[in-house]
mmCIF file of C-alpha atoms in Angstrom:
data_model
loop_
_atom_site.group_PDB
_atom_site.id
_atom_site.type_symbol
_atom_site.label_atom_id
_atom_site.label_comp_id
_atom_site.label_asym_id
_atom_site.label_seq_id
_atom_site.Cartn_x
_atom_site.Cartn_y
_atom_site.Cartn_z
ATOM 1 C CA MET A 1 -132.289 9.255 92.546
ATOM 2 C CA VAL A 2 -130.453 8.632 95.792
ATOM 3 C CA LEU A 3 -133.060 10.609 97.680
ATOM 4 C CA TRP A 4 -135.773 8.542 96.055
ATOM 5 C CA TRP A 5 -134.137 5.345 97.270
ATOM 6 C CA ILE A 6 -133.789 6.872 100.712
ATOM 7 C CA GLY A 7 -137.485 7.636 100.584
ATOM 8 C CA ASN A 8 -138.210 4.070 99.593
ATOM 9 C CA ALA A 9 -136.107 2.821 102.486
ATOM 10 C CA VAL A 10 -137.973 5.113 104.869
ATOM 11 C CA LEU A 11 -141.256 3.807 103.551
ATOM 12 C CA LEU A 12 -140.127 0.229 103.959
ATOM 13 C CA PHE A 13 -138.333 0.435 107.281
ATOM 14 C CA VAL A 14 -140.228 3.225 109.070
ATOM 15 C CA VAL A 15 -143.698 3.739 107.657
ATOM 16 C CA LEU A 16 -144.548 0.075 107.157
ATOM 17 C CA PRO A 17 -143.556 -0.992 110.710
ATOM 18 C CA VAL A 18 -145.440 1.984 112.134
ATOM 19 C CA VAL A 19 -148.550 1.039 110.158
ATOM 20 C CA ILE A 20 -148.269 -2.565 111.291
ATOM 21 C CA ALA A 21 -147.729 -1.538 114.916
ATOM 22 C CA LEU A 22 -150.737 0.798 114.900
ATOM 23 C CA LEU A 23 -152.924 -1.819 113.269
ATOM 24 C CA ASN A 24 -151.796 -4.364 115.826
ATOM 25 C CA ARG A 25 -152.734 -2.031 118.661
ATOM 26 C CA VAL A 26 -156.155 -1.393 117.136
ATOM 27 C CA LEU A 27 -156.672 -5.106 116.541
ATOM 28 C CA ALA A 28 -155.639 -5.983 120.084
ATOM 29 C CA ALA A 29 -158.092 -3.450 121.501
ATOM 30 C CA VAL A 30 -160.892 -4.690 119.265
ATOM 31 C CA GLU A 31 -160.168 -8.292 120.217
ATOM 32 C CA ARG A 32 -160.361 -7.355 123.902
ATOM 33 C CA ILE A 33 -163.669 -5.606 123.237
ATOM 34 C CA ARG A 34 -164.956 -8.672 121.437
ATOM 35 C CA ALA A 35 -163.908 -10.976 124.282
ATOM 36 C CA ALA A 36 -165.544 -8.657 126.814
ATOM 37 C CA ALA A 37 -168.734 -8.549 124.759
ATOM 38 C CA ASP A 38 -168.755 -12.345 124.576
ATOM 39 C CA ASP A 39 -168.308 -12.525 128.362
ATOM 40 C CA ILE A 40 -171.149 -10.031 128.859
ATOM 41 C CA LEU A 41 -173.390 -12.095 126.619
ATOM 42 C CA ALA A 42 -172.564 -15.288 128.528
ATOM 43 C CA GLY A 43 -173.229 -13.593 131.881
ATOM 44 C CA GLY A 44 -176.426 -12.022 130.608
ATOM 45 C CA GLY A 45 -177.676 -15.367 129.364
ATOM 46 C CA GLU A 46 -176.972 -16.962 132.720
ATOM 47 C CA LEU A 47 -178.669 -14.064 134.518
ATOM 48 C CA ALA A 48 -181.736 -14.280 132.296
ATOM 49 C CA GLY A 49 -181.914 -18.002 132.957
ATOM 50 C CA ARG A 50 -181.746 -17.511 136.698
ATOM 51 C CA LEU A 51 -184.436 -14.848 136.586
ATOM 52 C CA GLU A 52 -186.850 -17.120 134.766
ATOM 53 C CA PRO A 53 -188.697 -18.318 137.919
ATOM 54 C CA VAL A 54 -188.863 -14.840 139.468
ATOM 55 C CA PRO A 55 -192.435 -13.890 138.447
ATOM 56 C CA ALA A 56 -193.849 -17.228 139.662
ATOM 57 C CA ALA A 57 -191.839 -16.996 142.874
ATOM 58 C CA LEU A 58 -193.094 -13.492 143.478
ATOM 59 C CA ALA A 59 -196.673 -14.576 142.982
ATOM 60 C CA ARG A 60 -196.195 -17.434 145.452
ATOM 61 C CA THR A 61 -194.551 -15.029 147.919
ATOM 62 C CA GLY A 62 -197.502 -12.693 147.617
ATOM 63 C CA ARG A 63 -199.979 -15.499 148.301
ATOM 64 C CA THR A 64 -197.947 -16.730 151.262
ATOM 65 C CA ILE A 65 -197.717 -13.276 152.776
ATOM 66 C CA ASP A 66 -201.460 -12.808 152.387
ATOM 67 C CA GLU A 67 -202.044 -16.084 154.231
ATOM 68 C CA VAL A 68 -199.581 -15.069 156.940
ATOM 69 C CA ALA A 69 -201.309 -11.723 157.308
ATOM 70 C CA VAL A 70 -204.723 -13.374 157.665
ATOM 71 C CA GLY A 71 -203.428 -15.832 160.269
ATOM 72 C CA ALA A 72 -201.602 -13.158 162.199
ATOM 73 C CA THR A 73 -204.661 -10.951 162.261
ATOM 74 C CA ARG A 74 -206.753 -13.803 163.668
ATOM 75 C CA TYR A 75 -204.058 -14.496 166.238
ATOM 76 C CA ALA A 76 -203.934 -10.859 167.157
ATOM 77 C CA GLY A 77 -207.678 -10.821 167.662
ATOM 78 C CA SER A 78 -207.539 -13.848 169.918
ATOM 79 C CA VAL A 79 -204.685 -12.404 171.965
ATOM 80 C CA ALA A 80 -206.481 -9.122 172.259
ATOM 81 C CA LYS A 81 -209.557 -10.897 173.624
ATOM 82 C CA LEU A 82 -207.447 -12.878 176.112
ATOM 83 C CA LEU A 83 -205.651 -9.776 177.279
ATOM 84 C CA GLY A 84 -209.014 -8.150 177.432
ATOM 85 C CA MET B 1 -139.803 3.822 84.503
ATOM 86 C CA PRO B 2 -136.802 3.787 86.851
ATOM 87 C CA ALA B 3 -136.269 1.027 89.341
ATOM 88 C CA ALA B 4 -136.856 3.405 92.238
ATOM 89 C CA ALA B 5 -140.371 4.037 90.971
ATOM 90 C CA TRP B 6 -141.082 0.326 90.860
ATOM 91 C CA ALA B 7 -139.714 0.004 94.369
ATOM 92 C CA THR B 8 -141.939 2.858 95.545
ATOM 93 C CA LEU B 9 -144.932 1.194 93.967
ATOM 94 C CA ALA B 10 -144.050 -2.131 95.564
ATOM 95 C CA VAL B 11 -143.580 -0.651 99.033
ATOM 96 C CA ALA B 12 -146.770 1.371 98.715
ATOM 97 C CA ALA B 13 -148.649 -1.733 97.645
ATOM 98 C CA LEU B 14 -147.211 -3.573 100.628
ATOM 99 C CA ILE B 15 -148.333 -0.827 103.008
ATOM 100 C CA ILE B 16 -151.782 -0.712 101.448
ATOM 101 C CA LEU B 17 -152.025 -4.500 101.627
ATOM 102 C CA PHE B 18 -151.153 -4.589 105.314
ATOM 103 C CA ALA B 19 -153.509 -1.711 106.070
ATOM 104 C CA ALA B 20 -156.321 -3.321 104.115
ATOM 105 C CA VAL B 21 -155.922 -6.693 105.811
ATOM 106 C CA GLY B 22 -155.733 -5.077 109.252
ATOM 107 C CA LEU B 23 -158.754 -2.882 108.675
ATOM 108 C CA LEU B 24 -160.679 -5.816 107.248
ATOM 109 C CA ARG B 25 -159.967 -7.776 110.418
ATOM 110 C CA VAL B 26 -161.088 -4.781 112.482
ATOM 111 C CA ILE B 27 -164.313 -4.615 110.483
ATOM 112 C CA LEU B 28 -164.994 -8.314 111.025
ATOM 113 C CA HIS B 29 -164.342 -8.014 114.755
ATOM 114 C CA LEU B 30 -166.593 -4.976 115.005
ATOM 115 C CA ARG B 31 -169.380 -6.765 113.147
ATOM 116 C CA ALA B 32 -169.110 -9.667 115.561
ATOM 117 C CA VAL B 33 -169.200 -7.235 118.484
ATOM 118 C CA ARG B 34 -172.286 -5.593 117.013
ATOM 119 C CA ARG B 35 -174.041 -8.955 116.728
ATOM 120 C CA THR B 36 -173.069 -9.829 120.282
ATOM 121 C CA LEU B 37 -174.279 -6.497 121.619
ATOM 122 C CA GLY B 38 -177.584 -6.995 119.811
ATOM 123 C CA SER B 39 -177.988 -10.278 121.633
ATOM 124 C CA VAL B 40 -177.015 -8.587 124.904
ATOM 125 C CA LEU B 41 -179.682 -5.964 124.288
ATOM 126 C CA GLY B 42 -182.277 -8.696 123.825
ATOM 127 C CA GLY B 43 -181.111 -10.363 127.037
ATOM 128 C CA VAL B 44 -181.299 -7.117 128.984
ATOM 129 C CA THR B 45 -184.825 -6.550 127.705
ATOM 130 C CA LEU B 46 -185.732 -10.057 128.849
ATOM 131 C CA VAL B 47 -184.244 -9.407 132.300
ATOM 132 C CA ALA B 48 -186.193 -6.160 132.525
ATOM 133 C CA GLU B 49 -189.419 -7.977 131.630
ATOM 134 C CA ARG B 50 -188.811 -10.703 134.204
ATOM 135 C CA THR B 51 -187.992 -8.256 136.996
ATOM 136 C CA ALA B 52 -190.802 -5.839 136.116
ATOM 137 C CA PRO B 53 -193.262 -7.287 138.708
ATOM 138 C CA VAL B 54 -190.751 -6.940 141.563
ATOM 139 C CA PRO B 55 -191.659 -3.377 142.666
ATOM 140 C CA ALA B 56 -195.404 -4.062 142.578
ATOM 141 C CA ALA B 57 -194.993 -7.391 144.376
ATOM 142 C CA LEU B 58 -192.796 -5.865 147.060
ATOM 143 C CA GLY B 59 -195.322 -3.093 147.632
ATOM 144 C CA SER B 60 -198.081 -5.652 147.979
ATOM 145 C CA VAL B 61 -196.000 -7.751 150.396
ATOM 146 C CA ASN B 62 -195.169 -4.714 152.508
ATOM 147 C CA ALA B 63 -198.818 -3.677 152.576
ATOM 148 C CA SER B 64 -199.859 -7.178 153.646
ATOM 149 C CA LEU B 65 -197.240 -7.294 156.386
ATOM 150 C CA LYS B 66 -198.032 -3.860 157.793
ATOM 151 C CA PRO B 67 -200.893 -5.071 160.095
ATOM 152 C CA VAL B 68 -198.637 -7.846 161.379
ATOM 153 C CA ARG B 69 -195.910 -5.345 162.113
ATOM 154 C CA ASP B 70 -198.346 -2.976 163.823
ATOM 155 C CA PHE B 71 -199.594 -5.802 166.005
ATOM 156 C CA CYS B 72 -196.081 -6.930 166.892
ATOM 157 C CA GLU B 73 -195.229 -3.399 167.950
ATOM 158 C CA THR B 74 -198.188 -3.321 170.348
ATOM 159 C CA VAL B 75 -197.176 -6.582 172.080
#
C-alpha cells in the first residue's frame, strides 16, 4: 500500500508536471508557427496588392520602349546621312 | 476499493484532462495554421499570375532596345 501511495505521489508530482511542461513547449511552438503564418499571410497580401498594377505597367513599358526604338532608329538614320 | 486506487484514478484523470486540453489547443492552433496557409497558397498563386508576363515583357523590351544599343555602340 505504501508503494502504491508513492506511485500516486510520483504520478502527481513528477508525471503531471512533465506532461504539462511538454504540452506547454508544444503549445508555445505551435503558437509561434501560427504567428509566423499570420505574418506571412499579411506580407503576402501586401505583396499581392503591390503587384496588382504590374501587368498594366509592363504593357505600358513595352509600348514606350517600342516608341523609343522607332524614334532612335529614325534619329540614327538621320545621323548616318549627316555623317555620310 | 482502497483509497490509493481512488487517488490513482483521480491523478490519472487529472493527467488525461491536462493532456486532452493541451492537445485540443494544439489541434485548434494547427487548424488555424492550415487555414492561414491555404490563404497564403492562394496569395502566392495570385502573385505568380501577376508576375507571369514579366519574362516575356522583358524579352520584348530587350529586343526593342537592341537596335538602339547597336547604334549607340557605333557612335
